[in-house]
mmCIF file of C-alpha atoms in Angstrom:
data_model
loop_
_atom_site.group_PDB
_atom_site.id
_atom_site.type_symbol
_atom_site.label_atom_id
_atom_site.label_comp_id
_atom_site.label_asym_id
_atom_site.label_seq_id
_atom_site.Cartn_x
_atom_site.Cartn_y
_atom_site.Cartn_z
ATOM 1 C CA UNK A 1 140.353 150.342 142.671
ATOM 2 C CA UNK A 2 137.994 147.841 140.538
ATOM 3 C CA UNK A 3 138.039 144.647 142.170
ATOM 4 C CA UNK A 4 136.103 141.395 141.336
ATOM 5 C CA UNK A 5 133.101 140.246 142.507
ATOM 6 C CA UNK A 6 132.815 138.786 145.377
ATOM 7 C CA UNK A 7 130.211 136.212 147.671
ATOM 8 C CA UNK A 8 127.843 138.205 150.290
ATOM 9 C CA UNK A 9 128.819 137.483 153.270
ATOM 10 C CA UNK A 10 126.741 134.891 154.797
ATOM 11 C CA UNK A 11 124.368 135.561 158.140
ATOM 12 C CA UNK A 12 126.668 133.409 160.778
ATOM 13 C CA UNK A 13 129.342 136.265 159.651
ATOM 14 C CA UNK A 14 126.949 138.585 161.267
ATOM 15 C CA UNK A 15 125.801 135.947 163.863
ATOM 16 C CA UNK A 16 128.495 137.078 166.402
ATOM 17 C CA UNK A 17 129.352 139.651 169.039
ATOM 18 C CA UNK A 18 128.675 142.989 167.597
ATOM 19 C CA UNK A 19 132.687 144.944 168.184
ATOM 20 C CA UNK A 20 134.154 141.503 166.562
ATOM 21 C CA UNK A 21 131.679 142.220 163.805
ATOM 22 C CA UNK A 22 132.474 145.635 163.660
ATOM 23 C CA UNK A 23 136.454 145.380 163.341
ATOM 24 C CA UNK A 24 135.533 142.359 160.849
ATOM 25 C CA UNK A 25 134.142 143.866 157.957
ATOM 26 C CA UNK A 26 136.676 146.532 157.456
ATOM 27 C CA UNK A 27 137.882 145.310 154.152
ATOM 28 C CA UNK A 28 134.631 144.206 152.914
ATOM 29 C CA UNK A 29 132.449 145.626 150.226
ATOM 30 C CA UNK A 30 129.445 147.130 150.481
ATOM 31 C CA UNK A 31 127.613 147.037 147.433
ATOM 32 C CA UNK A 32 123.563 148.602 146.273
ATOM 33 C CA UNK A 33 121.763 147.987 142.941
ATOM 34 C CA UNK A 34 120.199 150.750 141.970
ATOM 35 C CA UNK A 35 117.970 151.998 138.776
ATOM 36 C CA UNK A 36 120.475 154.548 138.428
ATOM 37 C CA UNK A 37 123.419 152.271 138.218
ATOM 38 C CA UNK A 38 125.680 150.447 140.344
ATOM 39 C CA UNK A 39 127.759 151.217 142.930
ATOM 40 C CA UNK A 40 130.111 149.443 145.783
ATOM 41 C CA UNK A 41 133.008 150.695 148.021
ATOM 42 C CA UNK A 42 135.142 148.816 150.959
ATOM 43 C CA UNK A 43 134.213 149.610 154.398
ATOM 44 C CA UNK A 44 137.131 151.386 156.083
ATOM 45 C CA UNK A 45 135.834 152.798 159.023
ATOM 46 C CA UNK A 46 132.656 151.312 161.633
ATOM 47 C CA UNK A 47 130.792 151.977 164.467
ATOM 48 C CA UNK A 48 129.492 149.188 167.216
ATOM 49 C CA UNK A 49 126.243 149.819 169.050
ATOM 50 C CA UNK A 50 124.742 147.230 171.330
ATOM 51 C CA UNK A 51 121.987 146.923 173.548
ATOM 52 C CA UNK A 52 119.311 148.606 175.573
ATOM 53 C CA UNK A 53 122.737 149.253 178.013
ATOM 54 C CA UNK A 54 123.925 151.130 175.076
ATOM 55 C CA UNK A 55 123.102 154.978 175.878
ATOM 56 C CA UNK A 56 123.689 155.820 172.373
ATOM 57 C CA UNK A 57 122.046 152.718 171.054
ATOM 58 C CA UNK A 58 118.583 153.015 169.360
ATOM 59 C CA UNK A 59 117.671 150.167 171.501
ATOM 60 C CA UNK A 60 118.421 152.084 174.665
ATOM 61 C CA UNK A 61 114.323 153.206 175.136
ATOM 62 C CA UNK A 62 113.372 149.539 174.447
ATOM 63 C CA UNK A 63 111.438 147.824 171.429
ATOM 64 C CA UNK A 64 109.716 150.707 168.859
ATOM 65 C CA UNK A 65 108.648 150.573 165.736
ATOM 66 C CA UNK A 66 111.575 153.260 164.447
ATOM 67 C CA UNK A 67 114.302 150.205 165.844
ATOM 68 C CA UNK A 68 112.179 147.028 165.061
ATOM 69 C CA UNK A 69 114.887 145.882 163.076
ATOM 70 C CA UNK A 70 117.457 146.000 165.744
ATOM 71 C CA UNK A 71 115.682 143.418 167.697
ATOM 72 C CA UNK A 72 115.441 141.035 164.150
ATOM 73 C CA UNK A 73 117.695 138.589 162.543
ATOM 74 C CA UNK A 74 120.898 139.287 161.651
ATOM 75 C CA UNK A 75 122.403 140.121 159.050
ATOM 76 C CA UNK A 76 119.683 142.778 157.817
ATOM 77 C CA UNK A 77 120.083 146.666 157.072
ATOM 78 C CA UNK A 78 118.764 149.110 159.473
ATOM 79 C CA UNK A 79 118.310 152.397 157.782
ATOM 80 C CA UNK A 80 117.117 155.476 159.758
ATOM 81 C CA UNK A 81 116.898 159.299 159.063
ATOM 82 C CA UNK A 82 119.089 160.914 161.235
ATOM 83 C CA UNK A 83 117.932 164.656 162.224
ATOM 84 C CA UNK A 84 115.755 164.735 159.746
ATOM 85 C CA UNK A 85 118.917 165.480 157.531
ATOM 86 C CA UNK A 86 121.199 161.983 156.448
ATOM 87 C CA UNK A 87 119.865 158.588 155.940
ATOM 88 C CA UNK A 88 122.950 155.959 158.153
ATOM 89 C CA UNK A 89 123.195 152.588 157.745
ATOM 90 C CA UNK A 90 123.611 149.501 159.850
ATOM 91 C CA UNK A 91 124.453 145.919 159.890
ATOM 92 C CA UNK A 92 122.170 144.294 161.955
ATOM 93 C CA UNK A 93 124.083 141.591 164.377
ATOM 94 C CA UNK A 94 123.383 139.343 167.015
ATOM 95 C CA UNK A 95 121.198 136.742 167.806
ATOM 96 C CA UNK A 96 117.575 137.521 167.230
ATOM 97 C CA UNK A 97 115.821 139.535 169.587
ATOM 98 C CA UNK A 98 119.377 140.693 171.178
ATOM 99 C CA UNK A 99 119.200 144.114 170.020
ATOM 100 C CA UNK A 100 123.092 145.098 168.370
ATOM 101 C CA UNK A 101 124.455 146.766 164.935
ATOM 102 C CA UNK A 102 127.119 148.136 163.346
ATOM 103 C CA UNK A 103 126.976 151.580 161.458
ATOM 104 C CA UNK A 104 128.602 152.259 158.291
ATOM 105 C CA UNK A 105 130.569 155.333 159.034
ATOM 106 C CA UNK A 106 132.860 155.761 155.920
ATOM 107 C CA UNK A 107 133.977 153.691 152.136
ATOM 108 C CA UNK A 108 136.437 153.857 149.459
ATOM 109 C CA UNK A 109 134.983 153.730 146.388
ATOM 110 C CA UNK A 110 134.954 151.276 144.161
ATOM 111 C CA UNK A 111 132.858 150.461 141.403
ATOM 112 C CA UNK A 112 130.066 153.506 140.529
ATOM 113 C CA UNK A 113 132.404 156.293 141.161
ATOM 114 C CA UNK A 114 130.877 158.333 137.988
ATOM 115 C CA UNK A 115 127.334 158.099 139.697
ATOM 116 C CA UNK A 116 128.828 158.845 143.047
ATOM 117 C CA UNK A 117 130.325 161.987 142.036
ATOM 118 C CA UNK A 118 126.784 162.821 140.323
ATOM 119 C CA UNK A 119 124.867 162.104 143.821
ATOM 120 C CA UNK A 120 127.546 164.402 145.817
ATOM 121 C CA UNK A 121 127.880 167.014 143.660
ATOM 122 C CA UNK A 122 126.406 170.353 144.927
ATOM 123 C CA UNK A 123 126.125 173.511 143.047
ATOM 124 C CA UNK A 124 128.830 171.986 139.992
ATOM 125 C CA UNK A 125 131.504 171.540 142.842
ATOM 126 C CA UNK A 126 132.919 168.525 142.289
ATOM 127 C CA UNK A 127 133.871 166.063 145.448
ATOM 128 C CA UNK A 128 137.209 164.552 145.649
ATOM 129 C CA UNK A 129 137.163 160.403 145.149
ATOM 130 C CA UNK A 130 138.756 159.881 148.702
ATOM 131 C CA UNK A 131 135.743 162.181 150.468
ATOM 132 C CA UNK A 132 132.878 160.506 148.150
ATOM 133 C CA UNK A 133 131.853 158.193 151.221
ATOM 134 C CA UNK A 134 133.638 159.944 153.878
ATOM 135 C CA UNK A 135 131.161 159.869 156.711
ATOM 136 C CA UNK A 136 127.817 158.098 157.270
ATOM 137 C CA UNK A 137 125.413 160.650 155.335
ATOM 138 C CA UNK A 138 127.869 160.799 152.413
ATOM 139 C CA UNK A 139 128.004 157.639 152.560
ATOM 140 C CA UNK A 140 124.549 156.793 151.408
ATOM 141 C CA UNK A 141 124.164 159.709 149.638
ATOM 142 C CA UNK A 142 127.079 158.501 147.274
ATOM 143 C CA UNK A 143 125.513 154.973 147.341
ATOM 144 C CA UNK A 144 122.057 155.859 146.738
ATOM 145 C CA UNK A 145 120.898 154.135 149.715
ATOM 146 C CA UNK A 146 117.449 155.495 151.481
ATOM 147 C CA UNK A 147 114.650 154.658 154.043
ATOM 148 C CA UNK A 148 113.126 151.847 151.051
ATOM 149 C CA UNK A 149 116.619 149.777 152.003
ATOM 150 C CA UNK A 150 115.551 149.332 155.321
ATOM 151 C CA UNK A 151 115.203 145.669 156.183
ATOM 152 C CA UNK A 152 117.222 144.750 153.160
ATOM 153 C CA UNK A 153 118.428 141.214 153.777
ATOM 154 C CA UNK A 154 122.438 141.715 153.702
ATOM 155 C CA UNK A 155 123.144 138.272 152.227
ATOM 156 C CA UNK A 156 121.014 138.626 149.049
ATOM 157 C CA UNK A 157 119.215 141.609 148.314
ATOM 158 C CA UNK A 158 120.175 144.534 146.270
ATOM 159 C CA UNK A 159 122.020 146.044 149.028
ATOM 160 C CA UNK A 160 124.876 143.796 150.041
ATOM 161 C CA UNK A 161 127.845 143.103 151.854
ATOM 162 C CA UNK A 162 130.733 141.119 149.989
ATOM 163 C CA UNK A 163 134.115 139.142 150.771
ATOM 164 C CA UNK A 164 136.315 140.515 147.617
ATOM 165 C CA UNK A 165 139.769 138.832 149.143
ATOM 166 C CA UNK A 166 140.871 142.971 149.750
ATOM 167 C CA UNK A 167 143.718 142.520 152.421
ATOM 168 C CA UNK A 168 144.146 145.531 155.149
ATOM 169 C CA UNK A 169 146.778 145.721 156.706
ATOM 170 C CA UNK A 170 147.150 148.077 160.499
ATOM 171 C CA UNK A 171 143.587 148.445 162.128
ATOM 172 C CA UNK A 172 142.693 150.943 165.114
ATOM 173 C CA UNK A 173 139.584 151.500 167.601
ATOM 174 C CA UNK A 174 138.594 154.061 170.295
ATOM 175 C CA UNK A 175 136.178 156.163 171.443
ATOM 176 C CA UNK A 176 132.280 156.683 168.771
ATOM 177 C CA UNK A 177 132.271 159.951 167.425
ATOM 178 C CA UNK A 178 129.122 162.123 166.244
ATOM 179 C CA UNK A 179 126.966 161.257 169.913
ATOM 180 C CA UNK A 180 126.169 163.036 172.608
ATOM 181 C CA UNK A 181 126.203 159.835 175.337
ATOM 182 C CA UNK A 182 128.422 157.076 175.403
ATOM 183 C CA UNK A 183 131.276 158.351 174.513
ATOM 184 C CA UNK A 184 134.120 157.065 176.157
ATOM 185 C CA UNK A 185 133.508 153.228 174.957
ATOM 186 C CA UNK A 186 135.867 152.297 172.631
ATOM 187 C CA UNK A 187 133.689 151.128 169.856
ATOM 188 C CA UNK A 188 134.769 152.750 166.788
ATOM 189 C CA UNK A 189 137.225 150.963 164.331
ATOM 190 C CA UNK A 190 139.272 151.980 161.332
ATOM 191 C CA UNK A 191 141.588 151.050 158.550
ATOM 192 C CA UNK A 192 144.436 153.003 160.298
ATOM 193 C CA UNK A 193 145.689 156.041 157.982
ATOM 194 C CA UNK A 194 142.920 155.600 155.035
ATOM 195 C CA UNK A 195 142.385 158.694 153.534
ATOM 196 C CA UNK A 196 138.495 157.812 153.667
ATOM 197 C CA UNK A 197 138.064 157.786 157.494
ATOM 198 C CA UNK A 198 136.348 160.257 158.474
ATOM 199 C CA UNK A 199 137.571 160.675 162.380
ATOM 200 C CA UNK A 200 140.445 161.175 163.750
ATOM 201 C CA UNK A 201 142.529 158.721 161.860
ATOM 202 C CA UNK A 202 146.152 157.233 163.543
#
């Protein structure tokens, strides 16, 4: 699925209410620079959180030092550790100092797939292409992406998002998976019937 370069998308894309953001860059590439190699995959599947209104939102307790980066500019990564276990990451949105982003829950890969299938691999068992970024912590396992890409600026660092011209065709929301509050709000969106989702997928 090699497709050509495209232009990161610029920070007014990000600039905007959070669940248009969020159903937005399905389609769009996420790309990271590494010294290993590079590698890029188009979003299929997101995840909107917004506010200190948002139980499940990192802002929720108010301003920290963990979710600084929620209450920034836009269009910057926010990369946590997540049970001490997965690194997520996030699209910061909004206006600054309105605290909003948009996790990356799931890609099809793109360009890099020989160094994805190095990063997933456990024990010699190979991963399947389709389940390479299937779910936030494969996600940035596959993509290389860690706590030193937190803050990245999304329009022109080494971690990226990009407008490659992909057309999607049906797209479907409802409830966030993977949280314990929240979790009736409709806030989760999805290339409907991608074999890369990682929910439930109609």
């Amino acid at each position: 699925m090699r497709t050509p370069r495209g232009k990161p998308l610029p920070r007014r894309f990000y600039n905007r209410p959070t669940l248009e953001v969020a159903k937005d860059l399905l389609g769009k590439v996420l790309v990271h620079h590494s010294a290993e190699g590079t590698t890029a995959g188009m979003i299929v599947e997101t995840e909107a959180y917004i506010g200190e209104d948002d139980p499940a939102c990192h802002a929720a307790p108010g301003p920290t030092k963990r979710n600084a980066p929620l209450y920034g500019p836009p269009g910057f990564a926010y990369v946590y550790l997540n049970y001490g276990i997965h690194y997520l990451v996030n699209a910061v949105t909004e206006a600054d100092g309105h605290p909003a982003a948009v996790l990356l829950r799931a890609l099809a890969p793109i360009d890099g797939l020989a160094l994805m299938r190095q990063r997933r691999a456990t024990n010699g068992r190979a991963v399947a292409d389709a389940d390479l970024c299937r779910g936030p912590g494969n996600l940035t396992r596959a993509m290389g992406i860690v706590l030193a890409d937190n803050l990245l600026d999304l329009t022109s660092s080494r971690l990226c998002i990009e407008d490659r011209g992909l057309a999607i065709e049906r797209v479907s929301c409802g409830p966030r998976i993977g949280i314990r509050v929240a979790v009736d709000r409709p806030w989760r969106f999805w290339i409907s019937g991608h074999t890369s989702v990682s929910g439930r997928n109609s």
